[in-house]
Amino acid sequence: MSSLLRLGTPARFSVLLLGFALLVAGCGGGSADGDDLGEGRHRLTGLVLSVSEERRSLLVDHDEIPGYMPRMTMEFKVGSGDLALARPGMRIRGVIYESGDGFHLEQMWPIDDAGQRIVEEAARVLRQDTVTRGRAAYREVGEQLPDFALYDQNGDVAQPSRFRGKQIVLNFIFTRCPDATMCPASTMKMMQLQQMGREAGVPNLQLISITLDPEYDTPGVLRQYAELRGIDTGNFSFLTGPERAIKDLMAQLGVLAFAEGPLINHTLATVLIDENGKIVHRVDGSQWQPGDFAKRLKGGNRKEDT
């Protein structure tokens, strides 16, 4: 996987972003909604009955899987993020497969009708806004952060209103990124900025990383990604949701991405948004410095970049 070069003028970049946004207009409205699961993999919906940390599994009363399995209660092994996310009484959807050690459940999403309505309506409004803005879809410094609704690493709905009054540093990553100079480096820099903000006494810093790969990066996967890196998610949120909404956010925030199998070629952008939701600074590419952003944060005691 390699990064894409940042194009020359904002006007030219906006034209390409518009084409990209229109290209993905027909994408599905939800995450992991494609039908190409691969042999031996099946979609599942059901109710979590119990969570076993010792067995790293969920006991699920699942609905009938047409052509494969009747409704029954079964145990499914899950990843650590989904294990932490699940609770008895939660309705879920996901993908199951069988291996030598039993059945596994992945791509797990909580089923929350109220939350889903909020996310779907926000995606519809964002899609319309992207199309209406046309060549001006790309938001320059000085413009407002677009409105959206996505899910965080806890499965809760996250909207800009939740972060109002915060100074936001936002970027896009994906958890399977194999290029150490891209997403892994960006996440490390965000962690460094989080520490700098803490040491400088910045009271209202909020970090946000939005996935480029919502089909794979479910809330549980993002939670596991953060836990494995020892990330304090108290003011660092990882967001996922409908592919259509994420593509529109990318278009409006100046990020390009193209899938090549399980890998994604993409540009990088790190954006600073003030307490009122206005974009006040951005750096394109992988060479942004946490110290530069730390100096631009309001409040706290400023420290020189090292």
GROMACS .gro file of C-alpha atoms in nm:
model
  306
    1MET     CA    1   0.000   0.000   0.000
    2SER     CA    2   0.127   0.345  -0.081
    3SER     CA    3   0.003   0.696  -0.028
    4LEU     CA    4  -0.132   0.907  -0.314
    5LEU     CA    5   0.039   1.233  -0.396
    6ARG     CA    6  -0.142   1.549  -0.296
    7LEU     CA    7  -0.262   1.722  -0.613
    8GLY     CA    8  -0.171   2.076  -0.704
    9THR     CA    9  -0.439   2.342  -0.677
   10PRO     CA   10  -0.743   2.334  -0.447
   11ALA     CA   11  -0.969   2.382  -0.751
   12ARG     CA   12  -0.825   2.082  -0.930
   13PHE     CA   13  -0.841   1.877  -0.613
   14SER     CA   14  -1.204   1.975  -0.559
   15VAL     CA   15  -1.296   1.857  -0.909
   16LEU     CA   16  -1.140   1.516  -0.846
   17LEU     CA   17  -1.309   1.492  -0.508
   18LEU     CA   18  -1.644   1.570  -0.667
   19GLY     CA   19  -1.593   1.292  -0.919
   20PHE     CA   20  -1.494   1.058  -0.640
   21ALA     CA   21  -1.800   1.152  -0.433
   22LEU     CA   22  -2.034   1.097  -0.728
   23LEU     CA   23  -1.864   0.767  -0.805
   24VAL     CA   24  -1.954   0.628  -0.463
   25ALA     CA   25  -2.310   0.766  -0.463
   26GLY     CA   26  -2.448   0.420  -0.529
   27CYS     CA   27  -2.267   0.257  -0.237
   28GLY     CA   28  -2.478   0.083   0.027
   29GLY     CA   29  -2.606   0.283   0.320
   30GLY     CA   30  -2.467   0.059   0.593
   31SER     CA   31  -2.143  -0.106   0.683
   32ALA     CA   32  -2.067  -0.462   0.583
   33ASP     CA   33  -2.377  -0.484   0.368
   34GLY     CA   34  -2.217  -0.656   0.068
   35ASP     CA   35  -2.317  -1.011  -0.031
   36ASP     CA   36  -1.975  -1.151  -0.122
   37LEU     CA   37  -1.888  -1.317   0.209
   38GLY     CA   38  -1.677  -1.601   0.079
   39GLU     CA   39  -1.728  -1.975   0.113
   40GLY     CA   40  -1.836  -2.099   0.454
   41ARG     CA   41  -1.931  -1.754   0.586
   42HIS     CA   42  -2.289  -1.657   0.670
   43ARG     CA   43  -2.474  -1.355   0.802
   44LEU     CA   44  -2.630  -1.385   1.145
   45THR     CA   45  -2.868  -1.182   1.360
   46GLY     CA   46  -2.953  -1.271   1.715
   47LEU     CA   47  -2.975  -1.191   2.084
   48VAL     CA   48  -2.677  -1.213   2.319
   49LEU     CA   49  -2.772  -1.428   2.617
   50SER     CA   50  -2.443  -1.428   2.805
   51VAL     CA   51  -2.080  -1.319   2.776
   52SER     CA   52  -1.792  -1.545   2.885
   53GLU     CA   53  -1.463  -1.367   2.933
   54GLU     CA   54  -1.294  -1.695   3.031
   55ARG     CA   55  -1.400  -1.868   2.709
   56ARG     CA   56  -1.381  -1.545   2.506
   57SER     CA   57  -1.720  -1.622   2.365
   58LEU     CA   58  -2.083  -1.512   2.340
   59LEU     CA   59  -2.388  -1.732   2.386
   60VAL     CA   60  -2.634  -1.617   2.120
   61ASP     CA   61  -2.996  -1.704   2.046
   62HIS     CA   62  -2.968  -1.652   1.673
   63ASP     CA   63  -3.231  -1.631   1.405
   64GLU     CA   64  -3.263  -1.883   1.125
   65ILE     CA   65  -2.985  -1.868   0.866
   66PRO     CA   66  -3.175  -1.966   0.548
   67GLY     CA   67  -3.025  -2.266   0.371
   68TYR     CA   68  -2.769  -2.324   0.645
   69MET     CA   69  -2.898  -2.345   1.002
   70PRO     CA   70  -3.232  -2.321   1.189
   71ARG     CA   71  -3.282  -2.085   1.480
   72MET     CA   72  -3.092  -2.209   1.785
   73THR     CA   73  -2.874  -2.105   2.077
   74MET     CA   74  -2.501  -2.137   2.010
   75GLU     CA   75  -2.167  -2.029   2.146
   76PHE     CA   76  -1.947  -1.812   1.922
   77LYS     CA   77  -1.585  -1.718   1.978
   78VAL     CA   78  -1.522  -1.345   1.931
   79GLY     CA   79  -1.236  -1.097   1.932
   80SER     CA   80  -1.147  -0.899   2.243
   81GLY     CA   81  -1.313  -0.580   2.115
   82ASP     CA   82  -1.647  -0.752   2.049
   83LEU     CA   83  -1.618  -0.935   2.380
   84ALA     CA   84  -1.584  -0.603   2.564
   85LEU     CA   85  -1.865  -0.448   2.363
   86ALA     CA   86  -2.125  -0.724   2.404
   87ARG     CA   87  -2.368  -0.748   2.692
   88PRO     CA   88  -2.664  -0.978   2.770
   89GLY     CA   89  -2.983  -0.859   2.602
   90MET     CA   90  -2.805  -0.691   2.310
   91ARG     CA   91  -2.935  -0.758   1.961
   92ILE     CA   92  -2.648  -0.803   1.715
   93ARG     CA   93  -2.571  -0.878   1.353
   94GLY     CA   94  -2.250  -1.021   1.216
   95VAL     CA   95  -2.082  -1.290   1.009
   96ILE     CA   96  -2.010  -1.643   1.131
   97TYR     CA   97  -1.781  -1.918   1.010
   98GLU     CA   98  -1.672  -2.258   1.140
   99SER     CA   99  -1.313  -2.362   1.205
  100GLY     CA  100  -1.139  -2.645   1.388
  101ASP     CA  101  -1.202  -2.491   1.729
  102GLY     CA  102  -1.571  -2.415   1.680
  103PHE     CA  103  -1.783  -2.131   1.545
  104HIS     CA  104  -1.656  -1.775   1.526
  105LEU     CA  105  -1.845  -1.447   1.502
  106GLU     CA  106  -1.694  -1.133   1.351
  107GLN     CA  107  -1.803  -0.809   1.183
  108MET     CA  108  -2.036  -0.766   1.481
  109TRP     CA  109  -2.262  -0.463   1.499
  110PRO     CA  110  -2.512  -0.383   1.777
  111ILE     CA  111  -2.867  -0.354   1.643
  112ASP     CA  112  -3.009  -0.028   1.776
  113ASP     CA  113  -3.308   0.093   1.577
  114ALA     CA  114  -3.306   0.445   1.724
  115GLY     CA  115  -2.933   0.488   1.665
  116GLN     CA  116  -2.958   0.345   1.315
  117ARG     CA  117  -3.229   0.596   1.223
  118ILE     CA  118  -3.006   0.883   1.339
  119VAL     CA  119  -2.708   0.751   1.143
  120GLU     CA  120  -2.910   0.684   0.827
  121GLU     CA  121  -3.077   1.027   0.830
  122ALA     CA  122  -2.744   1.201   0.884
  123ALA     CA  123  -2.596   1.001   0.593
  124ARG     CA  124  -2.884   1.108   0.370
  125VAL     CA  125  -2.839   1.476   0.458
  126LEU     CA  126  -2.461   1.454   0.414
  127ARG     CA  127  -2.503   1.288   0.072
  128GLN     CA  128  -2.737   1.566  -0.040
  129ASP     CA  129  -2.498   1.831   0.093
  130THR     CA  130  -2.203   1.679  -0.094
  131VAL     CA  131  -2.395   1.672  -0.421
  132THR     CA  132  -2.535   2.022  -0.372
  133ARG     CA  133  -2.191   2.167  -0.300
  134GLY     CA  134  -2.065   2.017  -0.625
  135ARG     CA  135  -1.715   2.138  -0.705
  136ALA     CA  136  -1.710   2.315  -0.368
  137ALA     CA  137  -1.754   1.986  -0.179
  138TYR     CA  138  -1.399   2.015  -0.046
  139ARG     CA  139  -1.409   2.234   0.265
  140GLU     CA  140  -1.131   2.487   0.293
  141VAL     CA  141  -0.977   2.623   0.613
  142GLY     CA  142  -1.231   2.867   0.754
  143GLU     CA  143  -1.535   2.653   0.670
  144GLN     CA  144  -1.741   2.447   0.914
  145LEU     CA  145  -1.694   2.078   0.980
  146PRO     CA  146  -1.974   1.893   0.795
  147ASP     CA  147  -2.247   1.735   1.003
  148PHE     CA  148  -2.245   1.355   1.035
  149ALA     CA  149  -2.345   1.064   1.258
  150LEU     CA  150  -2.124   0.756   1.297
  151TYR     CA  151  -2.059   0.487   1.558
  152ASP     CA  152  -1.767   0.504   1.801
  153GLN     CA  153  -1.556   0.217   1.935
  154ASN     CA  154  -1.820   0.154   2.204
  155GLY     CA  155  -2.103   0.123   1.952
  156ASP     CA  156  -2.252   0.459   2.054
  157VAL     CA  157  -2.367   0.719   1.800
  158ALA     CA  158  -2.123   1.008   1.767
  159GLN     CA  159  -2.217   1.342   1.609
  160PRO     CA  160  -2.032   1.676   1.593
  161SER     CA  161  -2.272   1.813   1.855
  162ARG     CA  162  -2.124   1.563   2.102
  163PHE     CA  163  -1.786   1.733   2.055
  164ARG     CA  164  -1.907   2.095   2.051
  165GLY     CA  165  -1.685   2.307   2.270
  166LYS     CA  166  -1.391   2.076   2.202
  167GLN     CA  167  -1.082   2.143   1.995
  168ILE     CA  168  -1.084   1.852   1.753
  169VAL     CA  169  -0.793   1.698   1.567
  170LEU     CA  170  -0.934   1.461   1.304
  171ASN     CA  171  -0.786   1.216   1.054
  172PHE     CA  172  -0.870   0.901   0.857
  173ILE     CA  173  -0.702   0.560   0.904
  174PHE     CA  174  -0.784   0.190   0.874
  175THR     CA  175  -0.678  -0.083   1.113
  176ARG     CA  176  -0.539  -0.325   0.851
  177CYS     CA  177  -0.305  -0.063   0.704
  178PRO     CA  178   0.032  -0.241   0.654
  179ASP     CA  179   0.241   0.068   0.572
  180ALA     CA  180   0.424   0.177   0.887
  181THR     CA  181   0.464   0.530   0.748
  182MET     CA  182   0.090   0.580   0.697
  183CYS     CA  183  -0.190   0.485   0.940
  184PRO     CA  184   0.031   0.334   1.214
  185ALA     CA  185   0.252   0.645   1.212
  186SER     CA  186  -0.054   0.873   1.214
  187THR     CA  187  -0.203   0.690   1.512
  188MET     CA  188   0.127   0.716   1.698
  189LYS     CA  189   0.139   1.090   1.629
  190MET     CA  190  -0.217   1.132   1.752
  191MET     CA  191  -0.117   0.953   2.074
  192GLN     CA  192   0.182   1.187   2.107
  193LEU     CA  193  -0.045   1.487   2.057
  194GLN     CA  194  -0.283   1.351   2.320
  195GLN     CA  195   0.006   1.333   2.566
  196MET     CA  196   0.126   1.684   2.473
  197GLY     CA  197  -0.221   1.822   2.528
  198ARG     CA  198  -0.239   1.653   2.867
  199GLU     CA  199   0.102   1.784   2.973
  200ALA     CA  200   0.017   2.135   2.853
  201GLY     CA  201  -0.310   2.136   3.045
  202VAL     CA  202  -0.536   2.171   2.738
  203PRO     CA  203  -0.878   2.103   2.891
  204ASN     CA  204  -1.088   2.037   2.581
  205LEU     CA  205  -0.881   1.840   2.330
  206GLN     CA  206  -1.067   1.570   2.135
  207LEU     CA  207  -0.897   1.336   1.888
  208ILE     CA  208  -1.101   1.158   1.620
  209SER     CA  209  -0.989   0.890   1.373
  210ILE     CA  210  -1.245   0.783   1.111
  211THR     CA  211  -1.194   0.450   0.939
  212LEU     CA  212  -1.146   0.423   0.564
  213ASP     CA  213  -1.253   0.057   0.584
  214PRO     CA  214  -1.597   0.040   0.750
  215GLU     CA  215  -1.672  -0.308   0.617
  216TYR     CA  216  -1.394  -0.452   0.833
  217ASP     CA  217  -1.354  -0.185   1.101
  218THR     CA  218  -1.663  -0.245   1.312
  219PRO     CA  219  -1.692  -0.083   1.658
  220GLY     CA  220  -1.541  -0.393   1.819
  221VAL     CA  221  -1.245  -0.400   1.579
  222LEU     CA  222  -1.177  -0.031   1.649
  223ARG     CA  223  -1.202  -0.094   2.023
  224GLN     CA  224  -0.953  -0.378   1.997
  225TYR     CA  225  -0.722  -0.159   1.785
  226ALA     CA  226  -0.721   0.105   2.059
  227GLU     CA  227  -0.679  -0.146   2.342
  228LEU     CA  228  -0.383  -0.322   2.176
  229ARG     CA  229  -0.204   0.014   2.154
  230GLY     CA  230  -0.288   0.122   2.505
  231ILE     CA  231  -0.481   0.424   2.377
  232ASP     CA  232  -0.677   0.633   2.627
  233THR     CA  233  -1.017   0.666   2.458
  234GLY     CA  234  -1.137   0.919   2.713
  235ASN     CA  235  -1.073   1.191   2.453
  236PHE     CA  236  -0.973   0.981   2.151
  237SER     CA  237  -1.264   0.839   1.950
  238PHE     CA  238  -1.249   0.591   1.662
  239LEU     CA  239  -1.549   0.617   1.428
  240THR     CA  240  -1.709   0.388   1.171
  241GLY     CA  241  -2.045   0.357   1.000
  242PRO     CA  242  -2.213   0.365   0.659
  243GLU     CA  243  -1.963   0.354   0.374
  244ARG     CA  244  -2.162   0.615   0.185
  245ALA     CA  245  -2.135   0.864   0.473
  246ILE     CA  246  -1.762   0.803   0.518
  247LYS     CA  247  -1.698   0.855   0.145
  248ASP     CA  248  -1.884   1.185   0.160
  249LEU     CA  249  -1.685   1.294   0.465
  250MET     CA  250  -1.367   1.207   0.280
  251ALA     CA  251  -1.477   1.417  -0.017
  252GLN     CA  252  -1.558   1.714   0.204
  253LEU     CA  253  -1.238   1.685   0.409
  254GLY     CA  254  -1.002   1.625   0.119
  255VAL     CA  255  -0.905   1.257   0.142
  256LEU     CA  256  -0.886   1.014  -0.151
  257ALA     CA  257  -0.888   0.636  -0.120
  258PHE     CA  258  -0.900   0.348  -0.366
  259ALA     CA  259  -0.940  -0.017  -0.266
  260GLU     CA  260  -0.701  -0.281  -0.400
  261GLY     CA  261  -0.830  -0.606  -0.254
  262PRO     CA  262  -0.805  -0.586   0.127
  263LEU     CA  263  -0.565  -0.291   0.099
  264ILE     CA  264  -0.649   0.075   0.048
  265ASN     CA  265  -0.436   0.332  -0.128
  266HIS     CA  266  -0.515   0.666   0.028
  267THR     CA  267  -0.403   1.019   0.098
  268LEU     CA  268  -0.362   1.156   0.449
  269ALA     CA  269  -0.501   1.475   0.599
  270THR     CA  270  -0.490   1.592   0.961
  271VAL     CA  271  -0.742   1.864   1.041
  272LEU     CA  272  -0.779   2.097   1.340
  273ILE     CA  273  -1.133   2.216   1.420
  274ASP     CA  274  -1.202   2.484   1.679
  275GLU     CA  275  -1.460   2.487   1.960
  276ASN     CA  276  -1.727   2.624   1.724
  277GLY     CA  277  -1.679   2.357   1.460
  278LYS     CA  278  -1.468   2.567   1.220
  279ILE     CA  279  -1.172   2.417   1.035
  280VAL     CA  280  -0.874   2.631   1.139
  281HIS     CA  281  -0.572   2.431   1.021
  282ARG     CA  282  -0.485   2.126   0.813
  283VAL     CA  283  -0.176   1.940   0.700
  284ASP     CA  284  -0.183   1.698   0.405
  285GLY     CA  285   0.044   1.397   0.389
  286SER     CA  286   0.225   1.193   0.652
  287GLN     CA  287   0.479   1.453   0.764
  288TRP     CA  288   0.259   1.648   1.005
  289GLN     CA  289   0.409   1.713   1.349
  290PRO     CA  290   0.219   1.673   1.679
  291GLY     CA  291   0.413   1.967   1.821
  292ASP     CA  292   0.282   2.196   1.546
  293PHE     CA  293  -0.077   2.108   1.631
  294ALA     CA  294  -0.006   2.129   2.006
  295LYS     CA  295   0.116   2.488   1.964
  296ARG     CA  296  -0.209   2.578   1.787
  297LEU     CA  297  -0.434   2.446   2.064
  298LYS     CA  298  -0.595   2.710   2.281
  299GLY     CA  299  -0.556   2.691   2.658
  300GLY     CA  300  -0.292   2.526   2.871
  301ASN     CA  301   0.074   2.612   2.892
  302ARG     CA  302   0.240   2.610   2.549
  303LYS     CA  303   0.550   2.396   2.504
  304GLU     CA  304   0.807   2.420   2.229
  305ASP     CA  305   0.814   2.144   1.966
  306THR     CA  306   1.087   1.889   2.021
   0.00000   0.00000   0.00000
